[in-house]
Amino acid sequence: MSNTLTPPKSDPNWQQVASPQLYKNAAPSNFLSETIQETLALTKRLFIQLQRRPSSLLAGIIQPVMWLVLFGALFQNAPKGIFGNTTNYGQFLAAGVIVFTAFAGALNAGLPIMFDREFGFLNRLLVAPLASRFSIVFASAIFIISQSLLQAAVIVGAAAFLGAGLPDVAGLATITLIVFTLALGVTALSLGLAFTLPGHIELIAVIFVSTLPMLFASTALAPLAFMPDWLQVIATINPLSYAIEPIRYLYTHSDWNLNSIVMRSFWGDVSFGGALLVLVGFAAVALISIQPRLRKTLS
């Protein structure tokens, strides 16, 4: 008979089990892998919901294609020169439809979280032993931005089919970057509103009130020079214009570069690279501005 004593098993640290985020510094690799796993699982949940109810995605694809067809036909016989360097209004309109579709889709990013709040599912996530509660936000952002990129790809294909042409590979990659940056900034603002407003009625009201003014106060449907002075001022501070004009330049110029002038505003010329910097700045400001609210809600 052996006299060796087996040490008793230590009780699990239930505080660590209940609040693993407090111990993330002890095992950063595990924390990162668990956060990625949680984000992927929550993202998969959103895509399963989309698969069961694909009508929202189909509507988000069919509507902009209808815009291309109907508006392109409506202004087919417009006087030459009214749309700048192109006589093809479909080519002029394609950039506006791509950007506005991404904007409208990203503006709805807060609705799934808002519905989770109202149905109690968000509370279950907040009390669950997640490695990081920010995985809830990451999943929503990935889901919405993926939809925006898919819609943009369909619109680019439809515009090419309707005679607007197709940018080169570098141009398509730049369009992807522009759509991603804009969708990221707008998604951040929408998620911030989802954690701030009391219910989905208020969020939908904000979406309805802001959508059309942002569209008409941009260069999506008409060039800047075509607008009255006061509307030109608004359009030049609208982030949508800084996404539309570079994409439009890609459609009308094959020899573009970062120094190319894409917009001539009342305060000066805007280069291709300058427009991209404005979009990056807009996304950065949006992400920074929602941090206090997210930390208060998710902490």
Coordinates of C-alpha atoms in Angstrom, one line a residue:
M1 CA 0.0 0.0 0.0
S2 CA 1.5 3.3 -1.1
N3 CA 1.8 6.1 1.4
T4 CA 1.8 8.7 -1.4
L5 CA -1.0 11.2 -0.8
T6 CA -2.9 12.6 -3.8
P7 CA -3.3 16.3 -3.5
P8 CA -6.9 17.4 -3.4
K9 CA -8.3 19.0 -6.5
S10 CA -8.5 22.7 -6.2
D11 CA -11.9 24.3 -6.6
P12 CA -12.5 26.2 -9.8
N13 CA -12.2 29.9 -9.7
W14 CA -15.8 30.8 -10.1
Q15 CA -15.1 34.5 -10.3
Q16 CA -12.9 33.8 -13.3
V17 CA -15.6 31.7 -14.9
A18 CA -18.2 34.3 -14.4
S19 CA -16.0 37.3 -15.4
P20 CA -13.3 36.1 -17.7
Q21 CA -12.7 39.6 -19.0
L22 CA -11.0 40.4 -15.7
Y23 CA -8.4 37.8 -16.5
K24 CA -7.7 38.6 -20.1
N25 CA -4.3 40.1 -19.3
A26 CA -3.2 36.8 -17.8
A27 CA -3.7 34.9 -21.1
P28 CA -3.8 37.3 -24.0
S29 CA -3.6 34.6 -26.6
N30 CA -6.6 32.8 -25.1
F31 CA -8.5 36.0 -24.8
L32 CA -8.0 36.9 -28.4
S33 CA -8.9 33.4 -29.7
E34 CA -12.0 33.3 -27.6
T35 CA -13.1 36.8 -28.7
I36 CA -12.7 35.8 -32.3
Q37 CA -14.7 32.6 -31.7
E38 CA -17.4 34.6 -30.0
T39 CA -17.5 37.2 -32.8
L40 CA -17.7 34.5 -35.5
A41 CA -20.5 32.7 -33.6
L42 CA -22.6 35.9 -33.2
T43 CA -21.9 36.8 -36.8
K44 CA -23.1 33.3 -37.9
R45 CA -26.3 33.9 -35.9
L46 CA -27.0 37.1 -37.9
F47 CA -26.4 35.3 -41.2
I48 CA -28.7 32.5 -40.2
Q49 CA -31.4 35.1 -39.5
L50 CA -30.7 36.6 -42.9
Q51 CA -31.0 33.2 -44.6
R52 CA -34.3 32.6 -43.0
R53 CA -35.6 36.0 -43.9
P54 CA -33.7 37.1 -47.1
S55 CA -36.3 39.7 -48.1
S56 CA -34.3 42.6 -46.6
L57 CA -31.2 41.7 -48.6
L58 CA -33.2 41.1 -51.8
A59 CA -34.9 44.5 -51.4
G60 CA -31.6 46.1 -50.7
I61 CA -30.3 44.8 -54.0
I62 CA -33.4 45.2 -56.2
Q63 CA -34.1 48.8 -55.2
P64 CA -30.8 50.3 -56.2
V65 CA -30.8 48.4 -59.5
M66 CA -34.3 49.9 -60.2
W67 CA -32.8 53.3 -59.4
L68 CA -30.1 52.7 -62.1
V69 CA -32.6 51.6 -64.7
L70 CA -35.3 54.2 -64.0
F71 CA -33.2 57.3 -63.3
G72 CA -30.8 56.3 -66.1
A73 CA -33.8 56.2 -68.5
L74 CA -35.3 59.4 -67.1
F75 CA -32.2 61.5 -67.8
Q76 CA -31.1 59.7 -71.0
N77 CA -31.9 62.8 -73.2
A78 CA -30.5 65.4 -70.8
P79 CA -28.4 68.2 -72.4
K80 CA -24.7 67.3 -72.9
G81 CA -22.3 68.6 -70.3
I82 CA -24.8 68.8 -67.5
F83 CA -23.3 65.8 -65.8
G84 CA -19.7 66.8 -66.2
N85 CA -17.3 64.7 -68.3
T86 CA -19.8 62.0 -69.2
T87 CA -22.9 62.0 -71.3
N88 CA -24.0 58.7 -69.8
Y89 CA -26.2 59.5 -66.8
G90 CA -26.1 55.8 -65.8
Q91 CA -22.4 56.1 -65.5
F92 CA -22.8 59.3 -63.5
L93 CA -25.5 57.8 -61.3
A94 CA -23.7 54.5 -60.6
A95 CA -21.3 56.0 -58.0
G96 CA -24.2 57.7 -56.2
V97 CA -26.2 54.5 -56.0
I98 CA -23.3 52.5 -54.8
V99 CA -22.5 54.9 -52.0
F100 CA -26.1 55.6 -51.0
T101 CA -26.9 51.9 -50.8
A102 CA -24.0 51.3 -48.5
F103 CA -25.0 54.3 -46.4
A104 CA -28.6 53.2 -46.1
G105 CA -27.7 49.7 -45.2
A106 CA -25.1 50.7 -42.6
L107 CA -27.6 53.1 -41.1
N108 CA -29.8 50.1 -40.3
A109 CA -27.0 48.4 -38.4
G110 CA -28.4 49.2 -35.0
L111 CA -31.8 47.6 -35.6
P112 CA -30.7 44.0 -34.9
I113 CA -29.2 45.0 -31.6
M114 CA -32.2 47.2 -30.8
F115 CA -34.5 44.2 -31.3
D116 CA -32.2 42.0 -29.2
R117 CA -32.6 44.6 -26.5
E118 CA -36.3 44.7 -26.6
F119 CA -36.7 40.9 -26.8
G120 CA -34.3 40.3 -23.9
F121 CA -31.6 38.4 -25.9
L122 CA -29.0 41.2 -25.4
N123 CA -29.4 41.0 -21.6
R124 CA -28.7 37.2 -21.8
L125 CA -25.5 38.0 -23.8
L126 CA -24.5 40.7 -21.2
V127 CA -24.7 38.2 -18.3
A128 CA -23.1 35.4 -20.3
P129 CA -19.4 34.5 -19.6
L130 CA -18.1 36.2 -22.7
A131 CA -14.4 36.9 -23.1
S132 CA -15.3 40.3 -24.5
R133 CA -18.7 41.8 -24.7
F134 CA -17.4 43.9 -27.6
S135 CA -17.8 40.8 -29.7
I136 CA -21.5 41.7 -29.9
V137 CA -20.5 45.0 -31.6
F138 CA -17.9 43.4 -33.8
A139 CA -20.4 40.8 -35.1
S140 CA -22.9 43.4 -36.0
A141 CA -20.3 45.5 -37.8
I142 CA -19.0 42.5 -39.8
F143 CA -22.5 41.5 -40.8
I144 CA -23.6 44.9 -42.0
I145 CA -20.3 45.7 -43.8
S146 CA -20.4 42.3 -45.6
Q147 CA -23.9 43.1 -46.8
S148 CA -22.8 46.5 -48.0
L149 CA -19.9 45.1 -50.0
L150 CA -22.2 42.4 -51.5
Q151 CA -24.7 45.1 -52.6
A152 CA -22.0 47.3 -54.0
A153 CA -20.7 44.3 -56.1
V154 CA -24.1 43.7 -57.5
I155 CA -24.6 47.4 -58.4
V156 CA -21.2 47.6 -60.1
G157 CA -22.2 44.5 -62.1
A158 CA -25.6 45.9 -63.0
A159 CA -24.2 49.3 -64.0
A160 CA -21.7 47.6 -66.3
F161 CA -24.5 45.6 -67.8
L162 CA -26.4 48.8 -68.4
G163 CA -23.5 50.4 -70.2
A164 CA -21.8 52.4 -67.4
G165 CA -18.5 50.5 -67.9
L166 CA -16.3 48.8 -65.4
P167 CA -13.2 50.2 -63.6
D168 CA -10.0 48.3 -63.7
V169 CA -8.8 45.9 -60.9
A170 CA -7.2 48.8 -59.0
G171 CA -10.3 50.8 -59.4
L172 CA -12.5 48.0 -58.1
A173 CA -10.3 47.5 -55.1
T174 CA -10.5 51.3 -54.4
I175 CA -14.3 51.2 -54.6
T176 CA -14.2 48.3 -52.1
L177 CA -12.0 50.4 -49.8
I178 CA -14.3 53.4 -50.1
V179 CA -17.5 51.4 -49.4
F180 CA -15.8 49.7 -46.4
T181 CA -14.6 52.9 -44.9
L182 CA -18.0 54.7 -45.3
A183 CA -20.0 51.7 -44.0
L184 CA -17.7 51.3 -41.0
G185 CA -18.2 54.9 -40.0
V186 CA -22.0 54.9 -40.5
T187 CA -22.3 51.5 -38.8
A188 CA -20.5 52.8 -35.7
L189 CA -22.9 55.7 -35.5
S190 CA -25.9 53.4 -35.9
L191 CA -24.7 51.1 -33.2
G192 CA -24.1 54.0 -30.9
L193 CA -27.7 55.1 -31.5
A194 CA -28.9 51.6 -30.8
F195 CA -27.3 51.7 -27.3
T196 CA -28.6 55.3 -26.7
L197 CA -32.1 55.5 -27.9
P198 CA -35.0 54.0 -25.9
G199 CA -36.5 51.8 -28.6
H200 CA -36.6 50.8 -32.3
I201 CA -39.3 53.3 -33.0
E202 CA -37.0 56.2 -32.2
L203 CA -34.1 54.6 -34.2
I204 CA -36.3 54.0 -37.3
A205 CA -37.5 57.7 -37.0
V206 CA -33.8 58.8 -37.0
I207 CA -33.2 56.6 -40.1
F208 CA -36.2 58.0 -42.0
V209 CA -35.4 61.6 -41.1
S210 CA -31.8 61.5 -42.1
T211 CA -31.8 59.2 -45.2
L212 CA -33.3 61.5 -47.9
P213 CA -31.6 64.7 -46.7
M214 CA -28.3 63.0 -46.8
L215 CA -29.1 61.8 -50.3
F216 CA -30.2 65.1 -51.8
A217 CA -27.6 67.1 -50.0
S218 CA -24.8 65.1 -51.7
T219 CA -23.6 64.8 -55.3
A220 CA -25.4 61.5 -55.8
L221 CA -28.0 62.7 -58.2
A222 CA -26.5 65.9 -59.6
P223 CA -23.1 67.5 -59.9
L224 CA -22.0 70.1 -57.4
A225 CA -22.0 73.0 -59.9
F226 CA -25.7 72.2 -60.6
M227 CA -26.7 73.1 -57.1
P228 CA -27.5 76.5 -55.5
D229 CA -24.8 78.0 -53.4
W230 CA -26.3 77.1 -50.0
L231 CA -26.7 73.5 -51.1
Q232 CA -23.2 73.3 -52.4
V233 CA -21.9 74.3 -48.9
I234 CA -23.9 71.4 -47.3
A235 CA -22.8 68.9 -50.0
T236 CA -19.2 69.7 -49.4
I237 CA -19.4 68.8 -45.7
N238 CA -21.5 65.7 -46.4
P239 CA -19.3 62.6 -46.1
L240 CA -21.3 60.9 -48.9
S241 CA -19.9 63.4 -51.4
Y242 CA -16.4 62.4 -50.5
A243 CA -17.2 58.8 -51.2
I244 CA -19.2 59.4 -54.4
E245 CA -16.8 61.7 -56.2
P246 CA -13.8 59.4 -56.1
I247 CA -15.9 56.4 -57.4
R248 CA -17.4 58.6 -60.1
Y249 CA -13.8 59.7 -61.1
L250 CA -12.9 56.0 -61.4
Y251 CA -15.8 55.5 -63.9
T252 CA -14.9 58.5 -66.1
H253 CA -11.0 58.4 -65.9
S254 CA -8.7 55.4 -66.5
D255 CA -5.6 57.4 -65.6
W256 CA -6.5 58.3 -62.0
N257 CA -4.1 58.8 -59.1
L258 CA -4.2 60.2 -55.6
N259 CA -3.4 63.7 -56.8
S260 CA -6.3 63.8 -59.3
I261 CA -8.9 66.5 -58.5
V262 CA -12.3 64.8 -58.0
M263 CA -14.3 67.8 -56.6
R264 CA -14.1 71.5 -56.9
S265 CA -15.8 73.1 -53.9
F266 CA -16.3 76.7 -53.0
W267 CA -13.4 76.5 -50.6
G268 CA -10.9 74.7 -52.9
D269 CA -10.2 71.6 -54.9
V270 CA -10.4 68.2 -53.4
S271 CA -8.0 65.5 -54.6
F272 CA -8.6 61.8 -54.7
G273 CA -6.3 61.2 -51.8
G274 CA -7.9 64.1 -49.9
A275 CA -11.3 62.6 -50.3
L276 CA -10.1 59.2 -48.9
L277 CA -8.5 61.0 -45.9
V278 CA -11.8 62.7 -45.2
L279 CA -13.6 59.3 -45.2
V280 CA -10.9 57.8 -42.9
G281 CA -11.3 60.7 -40.6
F282 CA -15.1 60.4 -40.6
A283 CA -14.8 56.7 -39.7
A284 CA -12.2 57.4 -37.0
V285 CA -14.3 60.2 -35.4
A286 CA -17.4 57.9 -35.5
L287 CA -15.6 55.0 -33.8
I288 CA -14.1 57.3 -31.1
S289 CA -17.4 59.1 -30.4
I290 CA -19.2 55.8 -29.6
Q291 CA -16.5 54.4 -27.3
P292 CA -17.8 56.0 -24.0
R293 CA -21.3 54.8 -24.6
L294 CA -20.2 51.3 -25.6
R295 CA -18.0 51.0 -22.5
K296 CA -20.7 52.2 -20.2
T297 CA -23.2 49.7 -21.7
L298 CA -20.9 46.7 -22.2
S299 CA -18.7 47.0 -19.1

